XYZ file of N, CA and C in Angstrom:
864
model
N -46.314 51.335 14.425
C -46.175 52.475 15.334
C -46.302 53.763 14.548
N -47.067 54.682 15.037
C -47.146 55.994 14.422
C -46.520 57.004 15.346
N -45.923 58.031 14.741
C -45.224 59.013 15.567
C -45.264 60.370 14.912
N -45.575 61.400 15.697
C -45.468 62.780 15.240
C -44.622 63.492 16.282
N -43.352 63.155 16.274
C -42.476 63.586 17.356
C -41.299 64.369 16.817
N -40.888 65.353 17.571
C -39.704 66.125 17.242
C -38.647 65.861 18.294
N -37.418 65.580 17.853
C -36.335 65.278 18.774
C -35.251 66.330 18.656
N -34.792 66.837 19.790
C -33.607 67.684 19.829
C -32.506 66.855 20.447
N -31.362 66.721 19.750
C -30.346 65.803 20.246
C -29.415 66.459 21.250
N -28.394 65.678 21.661
C -27.555 66.116 22.769
C -26.564 67.204 22.392
N -26.598 67.725 21.147
C -25.771 68.873 20.832
C -26.301 70.120 21.528
N -27.554 70.063 21.953
C -28.190 71.214 22.593
C -28.237 70.956 24.084
N -27.202 71.341 24.789
C -27.046 71.000 26.198
C -27.468 72.173 27.053
N -28.538 71.997 27.798
C -29.176 73.116 28.477
C -29.187 72.899 29.974
N -28.306 73.560 30.705
C -28.287 73.494 32.159
C -28.705 74.853 32.696
N -29.804 74.902 33.427
C -30.342 76.163 33.915
C -29.856 76.426 35.329
N -29.435 77.651 35.589
C -29.063 78.039 36.941
C -30.314 78.105 37.804
N -30.261 77.564 39.025
C -31.445 77.565 39.894
C -32.030 78.944 40.116
N -31.172 79.987 40.184
C -31.703 81.323 40.448
C -32.494 81.884 39.277
N -32.324 81.279 38.086
C -33.060 81.742 36.911
C -34.446 81.117 36.820
N -34.759 80.184 37.718
C -35.979 79.404 37.594
C -37.041 79.848 38.583
N -38.309 79.703 38.209
C -39.388 79.977 39.157
C -39.408 78.909 40.231
N -39.936 79.238 41.390
C -40.001 78.280 42.479
C -41.161 77.312 42.261
N -40.972 76.074 42.704
C -42.029 75.082 42.580
C -42.067 74.452 41.202
N -42.937 73.476 41.025
C -43.093 72.797 39.752
C -44.305 73.348 39.019
N -44.373 73.176 37.679
C -45.522 73.671 36.922
C -46.809 73.005 37.383
N -47.916 73.722 37.268
C -49.206 73.133 37.614
C -49.582 72.093 36.573
N -50.117 70.978 37.048
C -50.437 69.884 36.144
C -51.603 70.213 35.226
N -52.623 70.866 35.736
C -53.785 71.141 34.915
C -54.532 69.853 34.599
N -55.513 69.944 33.710
C -56.317 68.774 33.343
C -55.648 68.049 32.191
N -55.371 66.762 32.370
C -54.691 65.995 31.344
C -55.676 65.510 30.290
N -55.174 65.388 29.059
C -55.999 64.912 27.965
C -55.870 63.413 27.778
N -56.238 62.950 26.596
C -56.151 61.532 26.266
C -54.690 61.097 26.173
N -54.446 59.797 26.211
C -53.070 59.311 26.063
C -52.456 59.757 24.737
N -51.215 60.219 24.790
C -50.486 60.612 23.584
C -49.386 59.617 23.254
N -48.849 58.970 24.277
C -47.804 57.960 24.097
C -48.085 56.790 25.035
N -48.105 55.587 24.478
C -48.241 54.376 25.294
C -47.037 53.486 25.004
N -46.270 53.200 26.026
C -45.116 52.301 25.914
C -45.457 51.035 26.688
N -45.438 49.901 26.005
C -45.911 48.647 26.604
C -44.840 47.562 26.493
N -44.192 47.252 27.610
C -43.201 46.173 27.644
C -42.045 46.386 26.694
N -41.527 47.610 26.628
C -40.491 47.956 25.652
C -39.118 47.406 26.046
N -38.508 46.713 25.104
C -37.110 46.293 25.214
C -36.364 46.839 24.002
N -35.183 47.402 24.222
C -34.318 47.831 23.126
C -32.943 47.229 23.372
N -32.484 46.414 22.422
C -31.195 45.732 22.549
C -30.297 46.116 21.385
N -29.069 46.507 21.725
C -28.077 46.824 20.699
C -27.215 45.598 20.440
N -26.774 45.467 19.200
C -25.793 44.434 18.871
C -24.511 45.116 18.425
N -23.416 44.810 19.108
C -22.113 45.352 18.720
C -21.125 44.208 18.645
N -20.061 44.390 17.880
C -19.048 43.350 17.745
C -18.402 43.115 19.098
N -18.363 41.853 19.539
C -17.779 41.573 20.844
C -17.336 40.134 20.973
N -16.926 39.541 19.863
C -16.539 38.136 19.875
C -15.116 37.958 20.379
N -14.836 36.780 20.914
C -13.469 36.438 21.314
C -12.782 35.606 20.231
N -13.330 35.651 19.019
C -12.718 34.903 17.930
C -11.342 35.473 17.609
N -10.517 34.668 16.989
C -9.174 35.093 16.641
C -9.233 36.309 15.731
N -8.465 37.331 16.072
C -8.426 38.537 15.255
C -9.441 39.571 15.658
N -10.409 39.187 16.507
C -11.423 40.142 16.948
C -10.889 40.979 18.097
N -11.474 42.147 18.259
C -11.076 43.027 19.348
C -11.755 42.567 20.626
N -10.960 42.308 21.661
C -11.504 41.893 22.952
C -11.463 43.064 23.907
N -12.575 43.413 24.571
C -12.590 44.553 25.477
C -11.573 44.394 26.595
N -10.864 45.462 26.901
C -9.948 45.478 28.039
C -10.750 45.275 29.313
N -10.135 44.668 30.308
C -10.878 44.336 31.529
C -11.453 45.564 32.217
N -10.886 46.745 31.975
C -11.385 47.962 32.612
C -12.109 48.876 31.627
N -12.417 48.379 30.417
C -13.047 49.221 29.413
C -14.491 49.533 29.776
N -15.018 50.597 29.173
C -16.408 50.988 29.398
C -17.350 49.875 28.958
N -17.040 49.244 27.812
C -17.902 48.176 27.312
C -17.976 47.028 28.313
N -16.812 46.612 28.859
C -16.822 45.491 29.798
C -17.601 45.842 31.061
N -17.457 47.091 31.535
C -18.216 47.513 32.712
C -19.709 47.459 32.422
N -20.079 47.853 31.180
C -21.492 47.831 30.813
C -22.011 46.397 30.760
N -21.163 45.490 30.249
C -21.591 44.102 30.142
C -21.856 43.493 31.511
N -21.099 43.919 32.507
C -21.311 43.408 33.859
C -22.696 43.769 34.376
N -23.290 44.835 33.794
C -24.601 45.296 34.255
C -25.753 44.654 33.484
N -25.452 43.717 32.586
C -26.567 43.053 31.905
C -26.311 42.709 30.457
N -25.144 43.062 29.907
C -24.831 42.697 28.535
C -24.513 41.208 28.465
N -24.560 40.648 27.250
C -24.258 39.225 27.101
C -23.578 38.992 25.764
N -22.512 38.169 25.762
C -21.831 37.820 24.527
C -22.581 36.678 23.850
N -22.976 36.868 22.584
C -23.674 35.818 21.844
C -23.023 35.699 20.480
N -22.319 34.611 20.236
C -21.666 34.417 18.961
C -20.637 35.501 18.707
N -20.731 36.144 17.533
C -19.795 37.195 17.176
C -20.261 38.568 17.579
N -21.315 38.654 18.362
C -21.873 39.945 18.735
C -21.975 40.088 20.248
N -22.000 41.333 20.675
C -22.279 41.631 22.073
C -23.650 42.276 22.145
N -24.541 41.699 22.910
C -25.874 42.263 23.076
C -25.900 43.155 24.306
N -26.256 44.397 24.103
C -26.378 45.355 25.197
C -27.854 45.706 25.352
N -28.425 45.356 26.473
C -29.842 45.611 26.728
C -29.998 47.003 27.333
N -30.311 47.981 26.479
C -30.369 49.376 26.917
C -31.674 49.714 27.622
N -32.782 49.111 27.183
C -34.098 49.319 27.805
C -34.717 47.948 28.037
N -35.233 47.728 29.259
C -35.677 46.389 29.649
C -37.100 46.418 30.212
N -38.065 46.113 29.377
C -39.440 45.939 29.841
C -40.100 47.184 30.390
N -39.872 48.320 29.758
C -40.431 49.596 30.236
C -41.869 49.769 29.758
N -42.748 50.179 30.667
C -44.151 50.454 30.335
C -44.614 51.725 31.042
N -45.292 52.594 30.314
C -45.923 53.773 30.919
C -46.839 54.420 29.884
N -47.701 55.307 30.351
C -48.595 56.063 29.475
C -48.397 57.549 29.725
N -48.218 58.315 28.650
C -48.119 59.773 28.740
C -49.382 60.376 28.143
N -49.819 61.504 28.696
C -51.051 62.143 28.247
C -50.775 63.510 27.627
N -51.705 63.945 26.790
C -51.641 65.298 26.252
C -51.652 66.290 27.414
N -50.761 67.261 27.358
C -50.696 68.267 28.408
C -49.663 67.982 29.481
N -48.956 66.856 29.370
C -47.919 66.527 30.350
C -46.547 66.984 29.875
N -45.719 67.365 30.825
C -44.304 67.626 30.589
C -43.539 66.655 31.474
N -42.878 65.690 30.855
C -42.289 64.571 31.593
C -40.768 64.649 31.558
N -40.169 64.760 32.718
C -38.718 64.723 32.816
C -38.243 63.285 32.909
N -37.121 62.994 32.255
C -36.526 61.658 32.316
C -35.116 61.815 32.868
N -34.868 61.247 34.042
C -33.578 61.400 34.695
C -32.916 60.043 34.888
N -31.631 60.075 35.231
C -30.882 58.845 35.450
C -29.421 59.081 35.143
N -28.573 58.202 35.619
C -27.148 58.330 35.371
C -26.844 58.017 33.911
N -25.617 58.310 33.478
C -25.211 57.988 32.114
C -25.330 56.484 31.877
N -25.896 56.115 30.724
C -26.071 54.707 30.406
C -27.301 54.069 31.004
N -28.191 54.881 31.567
C -29.396 54.329 32.207
C -30.506 54.019 31.211
N -30.377 54.493 29.963
C -31.388 54.216 28.940
C -32.283 55.387 28.602
N -31.977 56.574 29.130
C -32.836 57.752 28.908
C -32.942 58.107 27.427
N -31.796 58.325 26.788
C -31.800 58.746 25.388
C -32.336 57.652 24.479
N -32.004 56.408 24.789
C -32.513 55.286 23.997
C -34.030 55.236 24.050
N -34.597 55.461 25.221
C -36.055 55.459 25.373
C -36.690 56.520 24.487
N -36.148 57.740 24.504
C -36.729 58.817 23.706
C -36.610 58.537 22.216
N -35.468 58.005 21.784
C -35.286 57.708 20.362
C -36.234 56.600 19.904
N -36.525 55.663 20.785
C -37.482 54.607 20.441
C -38.888 55.176 20.307
N -39.263 56.085 21.206
C -40.584 56.716 21.125
C -40.715 57.508 19.832
N -39.621 58.161 19.414
C -39.643 58.967 18.193
C -39.626 58.128 16.928
N -39.376 56.825 17.065
C -39.318 55.973 15.890
C -37.943 55.894 15.274
N -36.934 56.435 15.960
C -35.572 56.416 15.437
C -34.849 55.117 15.776
N -35.366 54.367 16.744
C -34.842 53.049 17.096
C -36.013 52.071 17.158
N -35.834 50.903 16.577
C -36.904 49.900 16.583
C -36.874 49.099 17.883
N -38.038 48.841 18.480
C -38.083 47.998 19.681
C -37.621 46.580 19.362
N -36.866 45.985 20.267
C -36.519 44.572 20.140
C -37.697 43.714 20.576
N -38.494 44.275 21.474
C -39.685 43.591 21.987
C -40.602 44.654 22.581
N -41.901 44.414 22.547
C -42.853 45.373 23.092
C -43.425 46.290 22.030
N -44.282 47.205 22.457
C -44.984 48.092 21.539
C -44.904 49.541 22.011
N -44.916 50.460 21.030
C -44.985 51.896 21.308
C -46.089 52.478 20.436
N -47.021 53.200 21.053
C -48.097 53.856 20.320
C -47.976 55.360 20.548
N -47.882 56.116 19.446
C -47.776 57.572 19.532
C -48.872 58.178 18.678
N -49.676 59.072 19.249
C -50.766 59.687 18.496
C -50.216 60.689 17.493
N -50.915 60.835 16.384
C -50.527 61.828 15.393
C -50.011 61.208 14.111
N -49.665 62.086 13.169
C -49.150 61.665 11.866
C -47.660 61.362 11.993
N -47.161 60.306 11.370
C -45.738 59.977 11.476
C -44.842 61.124 11.019
N -43.872 61.472 11.837
C -42.881 62.501 11.507
C -41.621 62.147 12.267
N -40.773 61.340 11.661
C -39.655 60.735 12.374
C -38.350 61.507 12.243
N -38.343 62.614 11.526
C -37.091 63.317 11.258
C -36.946 64.510 12.173
N -35.961 64.484 13.054
C -35.675 65.623 13.921
C -35.029 66.742 13.133
N -35.221 67.990 13.553
C -34.678 69.149 12.853
C -33.165 69.088 12.743
N -32.479 68.654 13.782
C -31.018 68.653 13.777
C -30.458 67.822 12.634
N -31.203 66.803 12.204
C -30.719 65.911 11.162
C -30.744 66.550 9.783
N -31.542 67.589 9.580
C -31.682 68.156 8.243
C -31.003 69.507 8.078
N -30.591 70.141 9.163
C -29.932 71.434 9.037
C -28.535 71.256 8.451
N -28.122 72.228 7.625
C -26.846 72.144 6.910
C -25.935 73.286 7.330
N -24.760 72.936 7.857
C -23.853 73.938 8.411
C -23.280 74.878 7.361
N -23.225 74.436 6.103
C -22.681 75.304 5.056
C -23.681 76.366 4.608
N -24.955 76.193 4.955
C -25.982 77.160 4.576
C -26.197 78.170 5.694
N -26.789 79.297 5.341
C -27.055 80.341 6.333
C -28.162 79.913 7.293
N -28.232 80.599 8.421
C -29.322 80.347 9.348
C -30.660 80.594 8.689
N -30.722 81.609 7.828
C -31.962 81.935 7.114
C -32.439 80.749 6.285
N -31.523 80.147 5.514
C -31.889 79.010 4.678
C -32.276 77.801 5.532
N -31.588 77.641 6.640
C -31.868 76.500 7.508
C -33.218 76.622 8.198
N -33.672 77.839 8.436
C -35.018 78.016 8.987
C -36.054 77.466 8.014
N -35.867 77.750 6.729
C -36.794 77.233 5.725
C -36.721 75.713 5.654
N -35.504 75.157 5.621
C -35.337 73.703 5.536
C -35.946 73.014 6.755
N -35.636 73.537 7.932
C -36.155 72.935 9.158
C -37.659 73.040 9.260
N -38.209 74.184 8.871
C -39.653 74.374 8.914
C -40.387 73.425 7.990
N -39.859 73.246 6.788
C -40.474 72.314 5.836
C -40.402 70.882 6.362
N -39.281 70.531 7.023
C -39.134 69.189 7.591
C -40.155 68.933 8.695
N -40.577 69.994 9.367
C -41.572 69.862 10.433
C -42.998 69.800 9.900
N -43.160 69.993 8.579
C -44.491 69.918 7.994
C -45.141 71.257 7.724
N -44.416 72.357 7.976
C -44.958 73.680 7.669
C -44.878 73.936 6.174
N -45.763 74.774 5.656
C -45.669 75.185 4.264
C -44.638 76.302 4.148
N -44.210 76.578 2.920
C -43.243 77.657 2.710
C -43.800 78.988 3.220
N -45.079 79.225 2.975
C -45.702 80.468 3.438
C -45.704 80.544 4.956
N -46.007 79.422 5.630
C -46.029 79.406 7.095
C -44.643 79.680 7.666
N -43.611 79.130 7.027
C -42.244 79.384 7.495
C -41.903 80.859 7.340
N -42.273 81.439 6.199
C -41.994 82.861 5.968
C -42.713 83.734 6.993
N -43.944 83.357 7.333
C -44.715 84.135 8.307
C -44.114 84.059 9.707
N -43.448 82.942 10.015
C -42.884 82.746 11.355
C -41.391 83.072 11.419
N -40.831 83.510 10.304
C -39.387 83.744 10.232
C -38.906 84.728 11.295
N -39.540 85.891 11.364
C -39.101 86.913 12.324
C -39.215 86.414 13.758
N -40.273 85.678 14.045
C -40.467 85.143 15.396
C -39.358 84.155 15.758
N -38.982 83.308 14.798
C -37.917 82.326 15.037
C -36.591 83.023 15.293
N -36.292 84.038 14.478
C -35.032 84.776 14.642
C -35.008 85.496 15.984
N -36.109 86.151 16.327
C -36.177 86.868 17.610
C -36.010 85.908 18.777
N -36.643 84.748 18.679
C -36.554 83.765 19.762
C -35.117 83.280 19.938
N -34.429 83.048 18.825
C -33.055 82.544 18.884
C -32.070 83.604 19.361
N -32.423 84.882 19.167
C -31.538 85.962 19.578
C -30.312 86.116 18.695
N -30.343 85.604 17.464
C -29.170 85.646 16.592
C -28.997 86.966 15.858
N -30.068 87.728 15.692
C -29.956 89.005 14.999
C -29.463 88.836 13.573
N -28.522 89.697 13.145
C -28.018 89.657 11.770
C -27.187 88.411 11.481
N -26.769 87.694 12.515
C -25.991 86.466 12.302
C -26.818 85.404 11.590
N -28.129 85.592 11.520
C -28.986 84.632 10.843
C -28.636 84.529 9.360
N -27.966 85.551 8.817
C -27.605 85.562 7.394
C -26.200 85.015 7.147
N -25.554 84.511 8.186
C -24.233 83.895 8.057
C -24.373 82.375 8.026
N -23.384 81.664 7.444
C -23.438 80.193 7.451
C -23.425 79.650 8.878
N -24.138 78.566 9.107
C -24.203 77.989 10.447
C -22.846 77.502 10.940
N -21.932 77.195 10.017
C -20.607 76.728 10.448
C -19.810 77.828 11.138
N -20.266 79.085 11.012
C -19.599 80.184 11.714
C -20.185 80.408 13.105
N -21.241 79.692 13.454
C -21.907 79.872 14.743
C -21.143 79.150 15.858
N -21.251 79.686 17.047
C -20.783 78.957 18.222
C -21.775 77.829 18.501
N -21.385 76.905 19.383
C -22.283 75.798 19.728
C -23.590 76.321 20.309
N -23.496 77.363 21.138
C -24.694 77.929 21.748
C -25.614 78.580 20.736
N -25.039 79.282 19.750
C -25.853 79.929 18.719
C -26.612 78.890 17.903
N -25.909 77.826 17.506
C -26.563 76.773 16.741
C -27.651 76.084 17.539
N -27.395 75.882 18.819
C -28.375 75.226 19.686
C -29.630 76.069 19.833
N -29.455 77.371 19.989
C -30.618 78.254 20.138
C -31.462 78.259 18.873
N -30.798 78.248 17.707
C -31.549 78.231 16.451
C -32.305 76.916 16.296
N -31.680 75.790 16.639
C -32.357 74.494 16.527
C -33.593 74.441 17.412
N -33.468 74.958 18.624
C -34.622 74.949 19.522
C -35.734 75.832 18.970
N -35.370 77.022 18.460
C -36.366 77.956 17.931
C -37.114 77.352 16.748
N -36.386 76.674 15.856
C -37.026 76.052 14.698
C -37.892 74.875 15.135
N -37.348 74.026 15.985
C -38.026 72.785 16.363
C -39.339 73.017 17.085
N -39.459 74.139 17.778
C -40.686 74.417 18.532
C -41.607 75.386 17.807
N -41.260 75.762 16.574
C -42.081 76.726 15.838
C -43.401 76.123 15.376
N -43.465 74.802 15.269
C -44.656 74.149 14.718
C -45.569 73.547 15.779
N -45.257 73.731 17.063
C -46.024 73.152 18.173
C -46.291 71.670 17.917
N -45.264 70.831 18.026
C -45.426 69.401 17.748
C -46.332 68.721 18.765
N -46.934 67.596 18.339
C -47.758 66.810 19.262
C -46.913 66.273 20.408
N -45.723 65.785 20.049
C -44.800 65.248 21.054
C -43.423 65.843 20.799
N -42.922 66.590 21.765
C -41.595 67.206 21.664
C -40.662 66.500 22.629
N -39.529 66.010 22.110
C -38.546 65.348 22.961
C -37.238 66.114 22.927
N -36.788 66.515 24.096
C -35.582 67.328 24.222
C -34.554 66.514 24.983
N -33.499 66.093 24.283
C -32.492 65.223 24.874
C -31.275 66.035 25.275
N -31.023 66.153 26.569
C -29.922 66.944 27.105
C -29.957 68.356 26.535
N -31.153 68.934 26.504
C -31.277 70.215 25.854
C -31.528 71.344 26.829
N -31.782 72.421 26.635
C -32.129 73.525 27.531
C -30.994 74.011 28.408
N -29.860 74.388 27.881
C -28.870 75.019 28.761
C -27.909 75.888 28.019
N -28.399 76.661 27.160
C -27.514 77.551 26.432
C -28.145 78.923 26.370
N -27.315 79.927 26.230
C -27.828 81.285 26.153
C -27.977 81.919 27.517
N -28.439 83.156 27.496
C -28.571 83.913 28.731
C -29.881 83.578 29.436
N -30.100 84.265 30.561
C -31.307 83.997 31.350
C -32.569 84.292 30.551
N -32.506 85.308 29.670
C -33.666 85.648 28.851
C -34.056 84.512 27.927
N -33.063 83.891 27.278
C -33.361 82.771 26.388
C -33.883 81.581 27.177
N -33.317 81.313 28.328
C -33.783 80.197 29.146
C -35.238 80.395 29.563
N -35.590 81.637 29.891
C -36.975 81.907 30.277
C -37.910 81.753 29.082
N -37.476 82.206 27.900
C -38.300 82.039 26.696
C -38.506 80.553 26.396
N -37.463 79.757 26.603
C -37.569 78.317 26.367
C -38.583 77.686 27.308
N -38.532 78.085 28.572
C -39.488 77.549 29.545
C -40.914 77.911 29.157
N -41.114 79.168 28.736
C -42.450 79.599 28.334
C -42.928 78.842 27.096
N -42.010 78.585 26.152
C -42.391 77.854 24.940
C -42.836 76.436 25.285
N -42.147 75.791 26.197
C -42.538 74.447 26.617
C -43.910 74.474 27.280
N -44.157 75.487 28.101
C -45.476 75.627 28.733
C -46.570 75.805 27.681
N -46.272 76.578 26.626
C -47.249 76.797 25.555
C -47.587 75.484 24.851
N -46.575 74.667 24.605
C -46.810 73.379 23.948
C -47.724 72.509 24.803
N -47.468 72.486 26.109
C -48.326 71.711 27.016
C -49.756 72.234 27.001
N -49.884 73.570 27.036
C -51.217 74.176 27.088
C -52.018 73.911 25.821
N -51.320 73.677 24.708
C -51.999 73.340 23.458
C -52.135 71.827 23.307
N -52.136 71.137 24.448
C -52.368 69.682 24.492
C -51.237 68.886 23.876
N -50.035 69.456 23.848
C -48.874 68.692 23.417
C -48.279 67.935 24.596
N -47.366 67.035 24.302
C -46.653 66.292 25.337
C -45.169 66.560 25.172
N -44.496 66.867 26.272
C -43.072 67.194 26.230
C -42.298 66.202 27.089
N -41.231 65.643 26.518
C -40.287 64.822 27.273
C -38.966 65.579 27.345
N -38.389 65.681 28.532
C -37.127 66.396 28.712
C -36.131 65.490 29.426
N -34.987 65.246 28.783
C -33.873 64.564 29.435
C -32.865 65.623 29.846
N -32.502 65.657 31.119
C -31.530 66.640 31.604
C -30.879 66.126 32.868
N -29.615 66.500 33.068
C -28.927 66.155 34.309
C -29.257 67.153 35.413
N -29.669 68.355 35.035
C -29.992 69.381 36.022
C -31.360 69.102 36.639
N -31.378 68.753 37.919
C -32.648 68.494 38.597
C -33.453 69.771 38.759
N -32.770 70.924 38.832
C -33.481 72.205 38.906
C -34.276 72.442 37.627
N -33.683 72.106 36.487
C -34.375 72.221 35.201
C -35.600 71.320 35.171
N -35.424 70.079 35.588
C -36.511 69.104 35.585
C -37.662 69.567 36.475
N -37.353 70.017 37.680
C -38.398 70.434 38.617
C -39.139 71.661 38.117
N -38.436 72.573 37.439
C -39.058 73.813 36.981
C -39.936 73.611 35.756
N -39.630 72.603 34.936
C -40.297 72.472 33.649
C -41.212 71.266 33.529
N -41.203 70.376 34.511
C -41.930 69.115 34.350
C -43.038 68.930 35.383
N -44.107 68.289 34.947
C -45.223 67.955 35.833
C -45.132 66.516 36.334
N -44.167 65.775 35.778
C -43.994 64.364 36.121
C -42.556 63.977 35.803
N -42.000 63.046 36.559
C -40.618 62.621 36.323
C -40.532 61.097 36.306
N -39.808 60.583 35.314
C -39.495 59.157 35.223
C -38.001 58.986 35.488
N -37.670 58.138 36.445
C -36.270 57.872 36.790
C -35.873 56.533 36.183
N -34.953 56.578 35.213
C -34.440 55.372 34.569
C -33.166 54.913 35.267
N -33.037 53.609 35.453
C -31.847 53.048 36.093
C -31.538 51.692 35.471
N -30.401 51.597 34.768
C -29.976 50.361 34.122
C -31.064 49.770 33.233
N -31.750 50.653 32.496
C -32.715 50.207 31.504
C -34.131 49.990 31.986
N -34.383 50.180 33.281
C -35.736 50.006 33.806
C -36.209 51.294 34.477
N -37.520 51.396 34.700
C -38.059 52.544 35.428
C -37.961 52.246 36.921
N -37.160 53.025 37.608
C -36.999 52.841 39.051
C -38.097 53.574 39.820
N -38.554 54.728 39.268
C -39.589 55.510 39.942
C -40.267 56.409 38.917
N -41.559 56.641 39.080
C -42.345 57.452 38.148
C -43.394 58.201 38.964
N -43.329 59.550 38.941
C -44.322 60.277 39.718
C -44.038 61.751 39.875
N -44.370 62.297 41.039
C -44.248 63.723 41.330
C -42.792 64.183 41.219
N -42.534 65.318 40.543
C -41.159 65.794 40.365
C -40.383 65.962 41.663
N -41.003 66.549 42.683
C -40.306 66.753 43.953
C -39.909 65.422 44.590
N -40.829 64.469 44.595
C -40.572 63.183 45.239
C -39.514 62.373 44.481
N -39.641 62.331 43.159
C -38.716 61.516 42.367
C -37.308 62.113 42.383
N -37.198 63.430 42.209
C -35.865 64.044 42.208
C -35.203 63.939 43.577
N -35.990 64.026 44.649
C -35.429 63.882 45.997
C -34.883 62.469 46.199
N -35.635 61.465 45.746
C -35.188 60.075 45.867
C -33.937 59.837 45.025
N -33.908 60.413 43.837
C -32.750 60.259 42.952
C -31.515 60.923 43.558
N -31.699 62.092 44.160
C -30.576 62.793 44.789
C -30.003 61.967 45.943
N -30.889 61.375 46.751
C -30.419 60.524 47.853
C -29.655 59.313 47.320
N -30.175 58.730 46.258
C -29.552 57.548 45.661
C -28.150 57.862 45.148
N -28.003 58.965 44.432
C -26.693 59.317 43.878
C -25.693 59.652 44.976
N -26.152 60.288 46.053
C -25.256 60.600 47.172
C -24.785 59.330 47.868
N -25.701 58.380 48.057
C -25.333 57.116 48.697
C -24.330 56.343 47.851
N -24.539 56.329 46.531
C -23.622 55.621 45.640
C -22.261 56.291 45.586
N -22.236 57.622 45.734
C -20.972 58.348 45.688
C -20.079 57.989 46.874
N -20.691 57.580 47.983
C -19.919 57.223 49.183
C -19.322 55.825 49.078
N -19.879 55.000 48.174
C -19.422 53.606 48.065
C -18.088 53.518 47.321
């Protein structure tokens, strides 16, 4: 599997207010060649779950036991949790794909597998581009200043030192940190750190950008800049995957939506249609 993907993890939680968003969904435009092909993907976790003497047995009401009822299986000294089950789809250059679903549906696991951070238990993943498996969040150091972290993050994305220096002012302006860029990241609020990570991660226009529970920090100006940056990546034939609980965010930023449910794709298609079906489903389940 080859991958040239950038991942933003769930520390960057981005919920957009509906009034801050443009009406309607982005125009699809002309799609390019396939950028990601997922074929019969299964991802299974192994965790300790034996009933052997001295082992920890899940309480009857524990989260683990509830998860096992949905498809987990005890095998020997391990508990197998099937997070993704036989998922197949093709993404194209120029698409912005939202991935929705309840907690534990397999959304984040799917993105990490596409990025090469989790190995498939079965099936294949093909990602166009040069392998780049390290997300920016993994290399930034809280004891260093934002300035130093811009250089570290930029180099991790494959930029040269000169390219990072040339884009430094743009990254700082995008993040809105001002003079705080010269302070250690450990002095930043969660929102400040999140804005800097997003600014760095999108500075190199990756082939495949994956944003996991991202896009909900900062003021309306930053949210609008983030939306425009995602549009720019699509227009340059990049592919964007966005995991978010906010359906308003998904509809405003995505040209396609995949609905994950208990590890499988329940629906894949037009943002308006998929989000409407998902909203009906969650309301019906809430009444049960």
